[in-house]
Amino acid sequence: MNVVKVAIVGAGFSGMGAAIKLQQNGFEDFLIIDRGVDFGGTWRDNTYPGAACDVPSHLYSYSFELNPNWSRSFSKQAEIHAYINEVAAKYALARRTRFRTEVTHAEWDSAAGVWVIDVTHPDTGSAQVRAEILVGAIGPLCEPKLPDIEGIDSYRGQIFHSARWDHESDVTGKRVAVIGTGASAVQIIPELAPTVGHLDVYQRTAPWVLPRADRPYTAAEHWLFRNVPGAQRLSRSAIYWSHELVSFGLTYRPNALRPAQWAGALNIRRGISDPVKRAKVTPSFSVGCKRMLLSNTYYPALGRDNVDVVTDPIAKVTATGIVTRDGAHREVDAIVVATGFHVTDSPGFDHIVGREGKSLAQVWATDGMKAYKGAMVHGFPNMFLMIGPSTGLGHTSMVFMIESQLNYLVDYLRTVTSEQITRTEVRAERQRDYNERIQQTLGTSVWENGGCASWYKDSFGNITTLWPGFTFNFRRATRSFDLDAYDTARGSDRITIGATTA
Ligand code: NAP
């Protein structure tokens, strides 16, 4: 059995960031656990053709590890993954990481005051790790969501999810279907369209796809970033503030986003000449309600003669193709399922069990996922979620949110260490008040009023995934650890919950 102060589950941007900050602040007793073979999380797993970030790399990177060498404004997956691995190597994180190790269950042991974490490894089998503090850094976009379509299991051709791209399958010259038109599909379709024989794009809801200001950095810019102190920070700040303006429209004044909608409409007109196809791909909701997508190549790809946009709902999948409700059967050699992720209903929530013997999934089943500052959940002592509920963004870099939470995590550890606190649990009323304020702020938002269905909402219709408003407000809220929001216990005391103990 392995006993550590902090167990970090997940070796993506947030888990690595947590490990680096712990290390830098003298908390060396930690272990990272990841089911994959490498660092990178979503940037390791999403290797589909065209995978790239839709936030500029100078902002979508750690502020403490700027990279002057980004080749272009919106880097591709391989470059981001390479950056992540360089950072991991610089901080020697591999020596404290167990790869190919999956957490099957994590349960708070009230008597011992530790998290008991069951793990399994394909070669060495099951084992247990005990940790005083559990940092859940599994990311919201890690569990592929397969569509619940009749007959999909009977399909005999190649079929795979966008986040599990099968590079052994060569679809060149073949008949291919892509189900979904979200952020992943919008990047995959332009790559596939020129190489496959025929492409059927199954679109349930047309997204807004805006022009992408993507370009390679020039040699002069690289020289500036490498040699002129502050040049890169200045560029990063300019990107940050220009993106922050968008959050004003998203949260408070959706009408202010109209220019983006015009740009999307122009993007359609430029990319597609066929009026029937144009009409099919024109969204019927306000821009920003679903994630705003960026591409200069998506509409031209849809406009190609070998690409059909199918808007009749899918009725079933057969052994050889897809049948739509109008009865048409389109045969294909391969199906790419680009249908997103389990975000508000992640299977991982079943495996984390708190103080009262209930899992996160059970606690959140009654009225949706809720946490305090996206990190702490009442009933789950000594657990810190990275980019948990209400921390997602529709307009800028998640790394900014991750680093905000890292400030909070480090100050939490400093505080409990200096105060000799062994158990910390957020008070129910503080968590409730915090979430009520978030829901109030969301009242004016485009996500609430824009006329769309999206994964931002849970099954209760509540937006529990997004941080509303400006990200600098989240930075301020997480600057320091507010001990008064927590019930605590010292030494071997039992944790004090209001007037009772547990
Ligand atoms: P997504 O945005 O959830 O899109 C899923 C797509 O599949 C939607 O078009 C959805 O239609 C469709 N769909 C789902 N179930 C379906 C069904 N049963 N039948 C037909 N269509 C179905 O997933 P994603 O594209 O993988 O993106 C997820 C998130 O990952 C993004 O929002 C973004 O945050 C992140 N991401 C970022 C990047 C980037 O930075 N470039 C790239 C990829 C992903 P509806 O719209 O009707 O639901």
Coordinates of C-alpha atoms and ligand atoms in Angstrom, one line a residue:
M1 CA 0.0 0.0 0.0
N2 CA 1.1 3.5 -0.8
V3 CA 0.5 6.3 1.6
V4 CA 0.9 9.9 0.4
K5 CA -0.1 13.3 1.6
V6 CA -1.7 14.2 -1.8
A7 CA -3.0 11.9 -4.5
I8 CA -3.6 13.7 -7.8
V9 CA -5.8 11.8 -10.2
G10 CA -5.1 12.9 -13.8
A11 CA -2.0 14.0 -15.6
G12 CA -3.4 16.6 -17.9
F13 CA -3.0 20.4 -17.7
S14 CA -4.7 20.6 -14.3
G15 CA -3.1 17.6 -12.6
M16 CA 0.3 18.5 -13.9
G17 CA -0.2 22.1 -12.8
A18 CA -1.2 20.9 -9.3
A19 CA 1.9 18.8 -9.1
I20 CA 4.2 21.6 -10.2
K21 CA 2.7 24.1 -7.8
L22 CA 2.8 21.6 -4.9
Q23 CA 6.5 20.9 -5.7
Q24 CA 7.3 24.6 -5.9
N25 CA 5.7 25.3 -2.6
G26 CA 7.5 22.5 -0.7
F27 CA 4.7 19.9 -0.7
E28 CA 6.8 17.1 -2.1
D29 CA 4.7 14.1 -0.8
F30 CA 2.4 13.6 -3.7
L31 CA 1.6 11.0 -6.4
I32 CA 0.0 11.5 -9.8
I33 CA -2.2 8.6 -11.0
D34 CA -3.3 8.4 -14.7
R35 CA -4.9 5.7 -16.7
G36 CA -3.1 6.8 -19.9
V37 CA 0.5 6.1 -21.0
D38 CA 1.7 9.7 -21.1
F39 CA 1.0 13.2 -19.8
G40 CA -1.5 15.5 -21.6
G41 CA -5.0 14.3 -20.8
T42 CA -7.3 15.5 -23.5
W43 CA -4.3 16.6 -25.6
R44 CA -3.0 13.1 -25.4
D45 CA -6.3 11.4 -26.2
N46 CA -7.7 13.6 -29.0
T47 CA -5.4 12.8 -31.9
Y48 CA -8.1 13.0 -34.6
P49 CA -7.1 14.6 -37.9
G50 CA -7.2 18.4 -37.6
A51 CA -7.1 18.4 -33.8
A52 CA -6.1 21.9 -32.6
C53 CA -6.9 24.4 -29.9
D54 CA -9.4 27.1 -30.6
V55 CA -7.8 29.4 -28.0
P56 CA -4.5 31.0 -29.0
S57 CA -1.5 29.1 -27.7
H58 CA 0.2 32.1 -26.1
L59 CA -2.8 32.2 -23.7
Y60 CA -3.6 28.4 -23.7
S61 CA -0.4 27.6 -21.9
Y62 CA 1.0 27.9 -18.3
S63 CA 1.8 31.5 -17.3
F64 CA 4.8 30.1 -15.5
E65 CA 6.0 28.2 -18.6
L66 CA 5.6 30.6 -21.5
N67 CA 6.7 29.1 -24.8
P68 CA 8.2 31.6 -27.3
N69 CA 8.3 28.9 -30.0
W70 CA 4.7 28.3 -30.7
S71 CA 4.6 27.9 -34.5
R72 CA 1.3 29.5 -35.1
S73 CA -1.5 31.3 -33.2
F74 CA -3.7 28.2 -32.8
S75 CA -1.4 25.3 -32.3
K76 CA -2.2 21.8 -33.4
Q77 CA -2.6 18.9 -31.0
A78 CA 0.9 17.5 -31.6
E79 CA 2.6 20.8 -30.7
I80 CA 0.5 21.2 -27.6
H81 CA 1.2 17.7 -26.5
A82 CA 4.9 18.2 -27.1
Y83 CA 4.8 21.4 -24.9
I84 CA 3.0 19.5 -22.2
N85 CA 5.6 16.8 -22.2
E86 CA 8.5 19.3 -22.2
V87 CA 7.0 20.9 -19.1
A88 CA 6.5 17.5 -17.4
A89 CA 10.1 16.7 -18.1
K90 CA 11.4 20.0 -16.8
Y91 CA 9.7 19.4 -13.5
A92 CA 10.6 15.7 -13.5
L93 CA 7.0 14.7 -12.9
A94 CA 7.3 11.2 -14.3
R95 CA 9.1 10.0 -11.2
R96 CA 6.0 10.8 -9.2
T97 CA 3.5 9.5 -11.7
R98 CA 1.9 6.1 -12.1
F99 CA 0.7 5.7 -15.7
R100 CA -1.6 3.0 -17.0
T101 CA -3.2 3.0 -13.5
E102 CA -6.9 3.5 -13.3
V103 CA -8.7 4.6 -10.2
T104 CA -11.7 2.2 -9.8
H105 CA -12.9 3.6 -6.4
A106 CA -12.0 6.4 -4.0
E107 CA -13.7 6.5 -0.6
W108 CA -13.3 8.8 2.4
D109 CA -12.4 6.8 5.5
S110 CA -13.8 9.0 8.3
A111 CA -12.2 7.0 11.1
A112 CA -8.7 7.2 9.6
G113 CA -9.2 10.6 8.0
V114 CA -7.8 9.5 4.7
W115 CA -8.9 8.8 1.2
V116 CA -8.6 5.1 0.3
I117 CA -8.1 4.9 -3.4
D118 CA -8.4 1.5 -5.3
V119 CA -6.3 1.4 -8.4
T120 CA -5.7 -1.2 -11.1
H121 CA -2.9 -1.7 -13.5
P122 CA -3.0 -4.1 -16.5
D123 CA 0.3 -5.7 -15.5
T124 CA 0.4 -5.5 -11.7
G125 CA -3.3 -5.8 -11.0
S126 CA -5.1 -4.1 -8.1
A127 CA -3.6 -2.0 -5.4
Q128 CA -4.5 0.7 -2.8
V129 CA -3.2 4.2 -2.3
R130 CA -4.1 6.1 0.9
A131 CA -3.9 9.9 0.8
E132 CA -4.8 12.7 3.2
I133 CA -6.0 14.8 0.3
L134 CA -7.5 13.8 -3.0
V135 CA -7.1 16.1 -6.0
G136 CA -9.5 15.1 -8.7
A137 CA -8.0 16.4 -12.0
I138 CA -9.7 14.1 -14.4
G139 CA -11.1 17.0 -16.6
P140 CA -14.6 17.4 -17.8
L141 CA -14.0 16.1 -21.4
C142 CA -12.4 12.7 -20.8
E143 CA -15.3 10.3 -21.0
P144 CA -16.4 9.9 -24.7
K145 CA -20.2 9.9 -25.1
L146 CA -21.5 7.4 -27.6
P147 CA -24.9 8.1 -29.1
D148 CA -27.7 6.0 -28.0
I149 CA -28.8 5.0 -31.5
E150 CA -30.7 1.8 -32.3
G151 CA -28.5 -0.9 -34.0
I152 CA -25.2 1.0 -33.5
D153 CA -23.6 -2.2 -32.1
S154 CA -24.6 -4.1 -35.2
Y155 CA -22.6 -2.0 -37.5
R156 CA -19.9 -4.1 -39.2
G157 CA -17.6 -1.4 -40.7
Q158 CA -15.0 0.7 -38.9
I159 CA -16.5 2.9 -36.1
F160 CA -14.8 5.0 -33.6
H161 CA -15.2 8.1 -31.4
S162 CA -13.4 11.3 -32.2
A163 CA -11.4 11.1 -28.9
R164 CA -10.3 7.5 -29.7
W165 CA -9.3 7.9 -33.3
D166 CA -8.3 4.6 -34.8
H167 CA -5.1 5.5 -36.8
E168 CA -4.9 1.9 -38.1
S169 CA -8.1 2.6 -40.1
D170 CA -7.3 4.2 -43.4
V171 CA -10.5 5.8 -44.7
T172 CA -8.9 7.3 -47.8
G173 CA -11.2 6.9 -50.8
K174 CA -13.9 5.3 -48.7
R175 CA -17.5 6.2 -47.9
V176 CA -17.5 7.8 -44.4
A177 CA -20.2 9.2 -42.1
V178 CA -19.5 11.7 -39.3
I179 CA -22.1 11.9 -36.6
G180 CA -22.1 15.3 -34.9
T181 CA -21.1 18.9 -35.8
G182 CA -19.5 20.1 -32.6
A183 CA -16.0 21.4 -32.0
S184 CA -14.4 18.1 -32.8
A185 CA -16.4 17.4 -35.9
V186 CA -15.7 20.9 -37.3
Q187 CA -12.0 20.1 -37.2
I188 CA -12.3 16.6 -38.5
I189 CA -14.6 17.2 -41.5
P190 CA -12.2 19.5 -43.4
E191 CA -9.5 17.0 -43.1
L192 CA -11.6 14.0 -44.2
A193 CA -13.6 15.7 -47.0
P194 CA -10.7 15.9 -49.6
T195 CA -9.4 12.4 -48.9
V196 CA -12.5 10.2 -48.6
G197 CA -14.6 9.1 -51.5
H198 CA -17.8 10.4 -50.0
L199 CA -18.7 12.0 -46.7
D200 CA -22.1 12.1 -45.0
V201 CA -22.2 14.7 -42.3
Y202 CA -25.1 13.9 -39.8
Q203 CA -26.0 17.3 -38.4
R204 CA -28.6 17.4 -35.5
T205 CA -28.0 21.1 -34.8
A206 CA -26.1 23.5 -37.0
P207 CA -23.4 25.3 -35.0
W208 CA -22.2 28.8 -35.4
V209 CA -18.7 28.6 -37.0
L210 CA -16.8 31.9 -37.1
P211 CA -13.7 32.7 -39.1
R212 CA -10.4 31.7 -37.4
A213 CA -7.6 34.2 -37.3
D214 CA -5.0 31.5 -37.5
R215 CA -1.5 32.2 -39.0
P216 CA 2.1 31.1 -38.5
Y217 CA 4.2 33.3 -36.4
T218 CA 6.9 35.1 -38.4
A219 CA 10.6 34.8 -37.7
A220 CA 10.6 38.4 -36.4
E221 CA 7.8 37.6 -33.9
H222 CA 9.7 34.5 -32.7
W223 CA 12.8 36.6 -32.3
L224 CA 10.8 39.2 -30.3
F225 CA 9.2 36.5 -28.1
R226 CA 12.6 35.0 -27.4
N227 CA 14.7 38.1 -26.9
V228 CA 12.6 41.1 -25.9
P229 CA 11.6 40.9 -22.2
G230 CA 7.9 41.2 -21.8
A231 CA 7.0 40.9 -25.5
Q232 CA 5.4 37.5 -25.0
R233 CA 3.6 38.6 -21.8
L234 CA 2.3 41.7 -23.7
S235 CA 1.0 39.5 -26.5
R236 CA -0.6 37.1 -23.9
S237 CA -2.3 40.1 -22.1
A238 CA -3.7 41.4 -25.4
I239 CA -5.2 38.0 -26.2
Y240 CA -6.6 37.7 -22.7
W241 CA -8.3 41.1 -22.6
S242 CA -9.7 40.8 -26.2
H243 CA -11.3 37.4 -25.2
E244 CA -12.5 38.8 -21.9
L245 CA -14.6 41.3 -23.8
V246 CA -16.6 38.4 -25.3
S247 CA -17.6 37.3 -21.8
F248 CA -19.5 40.5 -21.3
G249 CA -21.7 39.6 -24.3
L250 CA -22.1 36.0 -23.3
T251 CA -23.1 36.7 -19.7
Y252 CA -24.7 40.1 -19.6
R253 CA -25.6 41.4 -23.1
P254 CA -26.1 38.6 -25.7
N255 CA -27.1 41.3 -28.2
A256 CA -23.5 42.6 -28.1
L257 CA -22.6 39.3 -29.8
R258 CA -24.5 40.2 -33.0
P259 CA -21.3 41.1 -34.9
A260 CA -20.1 37.5 -34.3
Q261 CA -23.3 36.2 -35.7
W262 CA -22.9 38.3 -38.8
A263 CA -19.3 37.0 -39.2
G264 CA -20.7 33.5 -38.9
A265 CA -23.3 34.2 -41.6
L266 CA -20.7 35.6 -43.8
N267 CA -18.5 32.6 -43.2
I268 CA -21.4 30.4 -44.5
R269 CA -21.9 32.6 -47.6
R270 CA -18.2 32.5 -48.4
G271 CA -17.8 28.8 -47.9
I272 CA -21.0 27.4 -49.5
S273 CA -22.5 28.4 -52.8
D274 CA -25.5 25.9 -52.9
P275 CA -28.5 27.7 -51.3
V276 CA -30.0 24.5 -50.0
K277 CA -26.8 23.5 -48.2
R278 CA -26.5 27.1 -46.9
A279 CA -30.0 26.9 -45.4
K280 CA -29.2 23.6 -43.8
V281 CA -26.1 24.8 -42.0
T282 CA -27.5 28.1 -40.8
P283 CA -28.1 27.9 -37.1
S284 CA -31.4 28.8 -35.5
F285 CA -30.1 30.0 -32.1
S286 CA -28.2 33.0 -30.9
V287 CA -24.5 32.9 -31.4
G288 CA -22.7 31.9 -28.2
C289 CA -25.5 29.7 -26.8
K290 CA -23.5 26.7 -27.8
R291 CA -19.8 26.9 -28.0
M292 CA -18.7 29.3 -30.8
L293 CA -16.6 27.3 -33.2
L294 CA -13.8 28.7 -35.3
S295 CA -12.8 27.5 -38.8
N296 CA -12.1 28.8 -42.2
T297 CA -12.2 25.4 -43.8
Y298 CA -15.4 23.8 -42.4
Y299 CA -18.0 25.4 -44.7
P300 CA -15.8 25.0 -47.9
A301 CA -15.6 21.3 -46.9
L302 CA -19.4 21.0 -46.5
G303 CA -19.7 22.8 -49.9
R304 CA -17.8 20.1 -51.7
D305 CA -19.6 17.8 -54.2
N306 CA -18.6 14.7 -52.3
V307 CA -20.1 15.9 -49.0
D308 CA -23.7 15.6 -48.1
V309 CA -25.2 17.3 -45.0
V310 CA -27.9 15.1 -43.7
T311 CA -30.4 16.8 -41.4
D312 CA -33.0 14.1 -41.2
P313 CA -32.7 12.6 -37.7
I314 CA -31.0 9.3 -37.5
A315 CA -33.4 6.4 -37.0
K316 CA -31.0 3.5 -36.7
V317 CA -27.7 2.1 -37.7
T318 CA -27.6 -1.1 -39.7
A319 CA -24.7 -3.5 -40.4
T320 CA -23.7 -1.5 -43.4
G321 CA -24.9 2.1 -42.9
I322 CA -27.2 4.6 -41.4
V323 CA -31.0 5.0 -41.9
T324 CA -32.7 8.3 -41.4
R325 CA -36.3 8.9 -40.4
D326 CA -37.3 9.6 -43.9
G327 CA -36.3 6.0 -44.7
A328 CA -33.1 6.7 -46.6
H329 CA -30.3 4.1 -46.1
R330 CA -26.8 5.5 -46.7
E331 CA -24.2 2.8 -46.8
V332 CA -20.8 3.7 -45.4
D333 CA -17.4 1.9 -44.8
A334 CA -16.7 3.9 -41.6
I335 CA -18.5 5.9 -39.0
V336 CA -16.8 8.7 -37.0
V337 CA -18.8 9.4 -33.8
A338 CA -18.1 13.0 -32.8
T339 CA -20.8 13.2 -30.2
G340 CA -18.9 14.7 -27.3
F341 CA -18.4 13.7 -23.7
H342 CA -20.1 12.8 -20.5
V343 CA -19.7 16.1 -18.7
T344 CA -22.5 16.5 -16.2
D345 CA -22.9 12.7 -15.9
S346 CA -19.3 11.4 -16.0
P347 CA -19.0 7.8 -15.0
G348 CA -16.1 8.9 -12.8
F349 CA -18.7 10.5 -10.4
D350 CA -19.8 7.0 -9.4
H351 CA -16.4 6.0 -8.1
I352 CA -15.8 8.8 -5.6
V353 CA -17.6 8.2 -2.3
G354 CA -17.7 10.8 0.5
R355 CA -18.4 11.0 4.2
E356 CA -21.9 9.7 4.2
G357 CA -21.1 6.7 2.0
K358 CA -22.7 8.4 -1.0
S359 CA -20.9 8.9 -4.4
L360 CA -20.6 12.2 -6.1
A361 CA -23.1 10.9 -8.7
Q362 CA -25.6 10.1 -5.9
V363 CA -25.1 13.5 -4.2
W364 CA -25.4 15.4 -7.5
A365 CA -28.4 13.2 -8.7
T366 CA -30.9 15.2 -6.8
D367 CA -30.2 18.7 -8.2
G368 CA -27.1 18.7 -10.3
M369 CA -23.4 19.0 -9.8
K370 CA -22.4 21.7 -7.4
A371 CA -19.1 22.6 -5.6
Y372 CA -17.6 25.6 -3.9
K373 CA -15.2 27.5 -6.1
G374 CA -15.4 24.6 -8.5
A375 CA -13.2 22.6 -6.1
M376 CA -14.7 21.6 -2.8
V377 CA -17.9 19.6 -2.3
H378 CA -19.9 19.4 1.0
G379 CA -19.8 15.8 2.2
F380 CA -16.4 15.1 0.6
P381 CA -13.7 16.2 3.1
N382 CA -10.2 16.9 1.9
M383 CA -11.2 16.6 -1.7
F384 CA -10.2 19.2 -4.2
L385 CA -11.6 19.1 -7.7
M386 CA -9.7 20.8 -10.5
I387 CA -12.0 22.5 -13.0
G388 CA -15.1 21.1 -11.3
P389 CA -18.6 22.4 -11.5
S390 CA -19.1 26.0 -12.8
T391 CA -15.6 26.6 -14.0
G392 CA -16.0 25.9 -17.8
L393 CA -15.7 28.7 -20.3
G394 CA -17.1 29.5 -23.7
H395 CA -14.7 32.2 -24.7
T396 CA -11.1 31.9 -23.3
S397 CA -8.4 29.7 -21.9
M398 CA -9.2 27.0 -19.3
V399 CA -5.6 27.2 -18.3
F400 CA -6.4 30.6 -16.7
M401 CA -9.1 28.9 -14.6
I402 CA -6.8 26.1 -13.7
E403 CA -4.1 28.5 -12.5
S404 CA -6.7 30.3 -10.5
Q405 CA -7.7 27.1 -8.7
L406 CA -4.0 26.3 -8.2
N407 CA -3.6 29.5 -6.2
Y408 CA -6.5 28.3 -4.1
L409 CA -5.1 24.8 -3.8
V410 CA -1.7 25.9 -2.6
D411 CA -3.1 28.4 -0.1
Y412 CA -5.4 25.6 1.1
L413 CA -2.4 23.4 1.7
R414 CA -0.4 26.2 3.4
T415 CA -3.3 27.0 5.6
V416 CA -4.1 23.5 6.8
T417 CA -0.4 22.8 7.3
S418 CA 0.2 25.9 9.4
E419 CA -3.0 25.5 11.4
Q420 CA -2.4 21.8 11.8
I421 CA -5.8 21.1 10.3
T422 CA -6.3 17.5 9.3
R423 CA -9.8 17.6 7.8
T424 CA -11.6 20.3 5.9
E425 CA -15.1 20.3 4.5
V426 CA -16.9 23.2 2.9
R427 CA -20.0 24.3 4.8
A428 CA -23.3 23.4 3.1
E429 CA -24.6 26.9 3.3
R430 CA -21.5 28.5 1.8
Q431 CA -21.6 26.1 -1.1
R432 CA -25.4 26.8 -1.5
D433 CA -24.9 30.6 -1.4
Y434 CA -22.0 30.4 -3.9
N435 CA -24.0 28.4 -6.4
E436 CA -27.1 30.6 -6.0
R437 CA -25.0 33.6 -6.9
I438 CA -23.7 31.8 -10.0
Q439 CA -27.3 30.8 -11.1
Q440 CA -28.4 34.4 -10.6
T441 CA -25.6 35.8 -12.8
L442 CA -26.5 33.2 -15.5
G443 CA -30.0 34.5 -15.7
T444 CA -29.1 37.1 -18.3
S445 CA -26.7 34.9 -20.2
V446 CA -26.9 33.7 -23.8
W447 CA -26.5 30.1 -22.6
E448 CA -29.8 30.5 -20.7
N449 CA -31.7 32.7 -23.3
G450 CA -30.1 31.9 -26.6
G451 CA -32.6 29.2 -27.7
C452 CA -30.4 26.2 -27.8
A453 CA -29.9 22.9 -26.1
S454 CA -26.3 22.3 -25.1
W455 CA -24.0 20.1 -22.9
Y456 CA -23.6 23.2 -20.7
K457 CA -26.9 22.3 -19.2
D458 CA -27.6 19.2 -17.0
S459 CA -30.6 17.0 -17.1
F460 CA -32.4 19.5 -14.8
G461 CA -31.9 22.3 -17.3
N462 CA -29.4 24.0 -15.0
I463 CA -26.1 25.4 -16.3
T464 CA -23.7 23.7 -13.9
T465 CA -20.6 23.6 -16.2
L466 CA -19.9 27.3 -16.9
W467 CA -18.3 30.2 -15.0
P468 CA -20.5 33.2 -15.8
G469 CA -18.9 36.6 -16.3
F470 CA -15.3 37.7 -16.3
T471 CA -12.6 35.2 -15.5
F472 CA -10.7 37.8 -13.4
N473 CA -13.5 37.6 -10.9
F474 CA -12.8 33.9 -10.5
R475 CA -9.1 34.7 -10.1
R476 CA -10.0 37.1 -7.3
A477 CA -12.4 34.6 -5.7
T478 CA -9.7 31.9 -5.6
R479 CA -6.7 34.2 -4.6
S480 CA -6.6 33.0 -1.1
F481 CA -8.1 30.2 1.0
D482 CA -11.1 31.3 3.0
L483 CA -11.0 29.1 6.0
D484 CA -14.2 30.5 7.4
A485 CA -16.2 28.7 4.7
Y486 CA -15.1 25.4 6.0
D487 CA -15.7 23.0 8.9
T488 CA -12.4 21.7 10.1
A489 CA -10.8 19.3 12.5
R490 CA -7.3 19.2 14.0
G491 CA -5.2 16.2 14.9
S492 CA -7.2 13.1 15.5
D493 CA -10.4 15.1 16.3
R494 CA -13.5 14.2 14.4
I495 CA -14.5 16.8 11.9
T496 CA -16.9 19.4 13.3
I497 CA -20.0 19.8 11.1
G498 CA -22.0 22.7 12.6
A499 CA -23.0 21.4 16.0
T500 CA -22.6 17.7 15.2
T501 CA -19.6 15.5 14.4
A502 CA -19.1 12.9 11.8
Ligands
NAP1 P1 -19.9 18.4 -28.6 O1 -19.6 19.8 -28.7 O2 -20.7 18.0 -27.5 O3 -20.7 18.0 -30.0 C1 -21.3 16.8 -30.1 C2 -22.0 16.8 -31.5 O4 -22.6 15.5 -31.6 C3 -23.1 17.8 -31.5 O5 -23.2 18.3 -32.8 C4 -24.4 17.0 -31.2 O6 -25.6 17.6 -31.7 C5 -24.0 15.7 -31.9 N1 -24.7 14.6 -31.3 C6 -24.7 14.1 -30.0 N2 -25.4 13.1 -29.9 C7 -26.0 12.8 -31.1 C8 -26.9 11.9 -31.6 N3 -27.4 10.9 -30.8 N4 -27.3 11.9 -32.9 C9 -26.8 12.9 -33.7 N5 -25.9 13.8 -33.3 C10 -25.5 13.8 -32.0 O7 -18.6 17.5 -28.6 P2 -17.2 17.8 -29.2 O8 -17.3 18.3 -30.6 O9 -16.3 16.6 -29.0 O10 -16.7 19.0 -28.3 C11 -16.9 18.9 -26.9 C12 -16.1 20.1 -26.2 O11 -14.7 19.7 -26.3 C13 -16.2 21.4 -26.9 O12 -17.4 22.1 -26.6 C14 -15.0 22.1 -26.5 O13 -15.1 22.6 -25.2 C15 -14.0 20.9 -26.4 N6 -13.2 20.9 -27.7 C16 -12.4 21.9 -28.0 C17 -11.7 21.8 -29.2 C18 -10.7 22.9 -29.5 O14 -10.2 23.6 -28.7 N7 -10.5 23.1 -30.7 C19 -11.8 20.8 -30.1 C20 -12.7 19.8 -29.8 C21 -13.4 19.8 -28.6 P3 -26.4 18.7 -30.9 O15 -25.6 19.9 -31.1 O16 -27.7 18.6 -31.5 O17 -26.4 18.2 -29.4

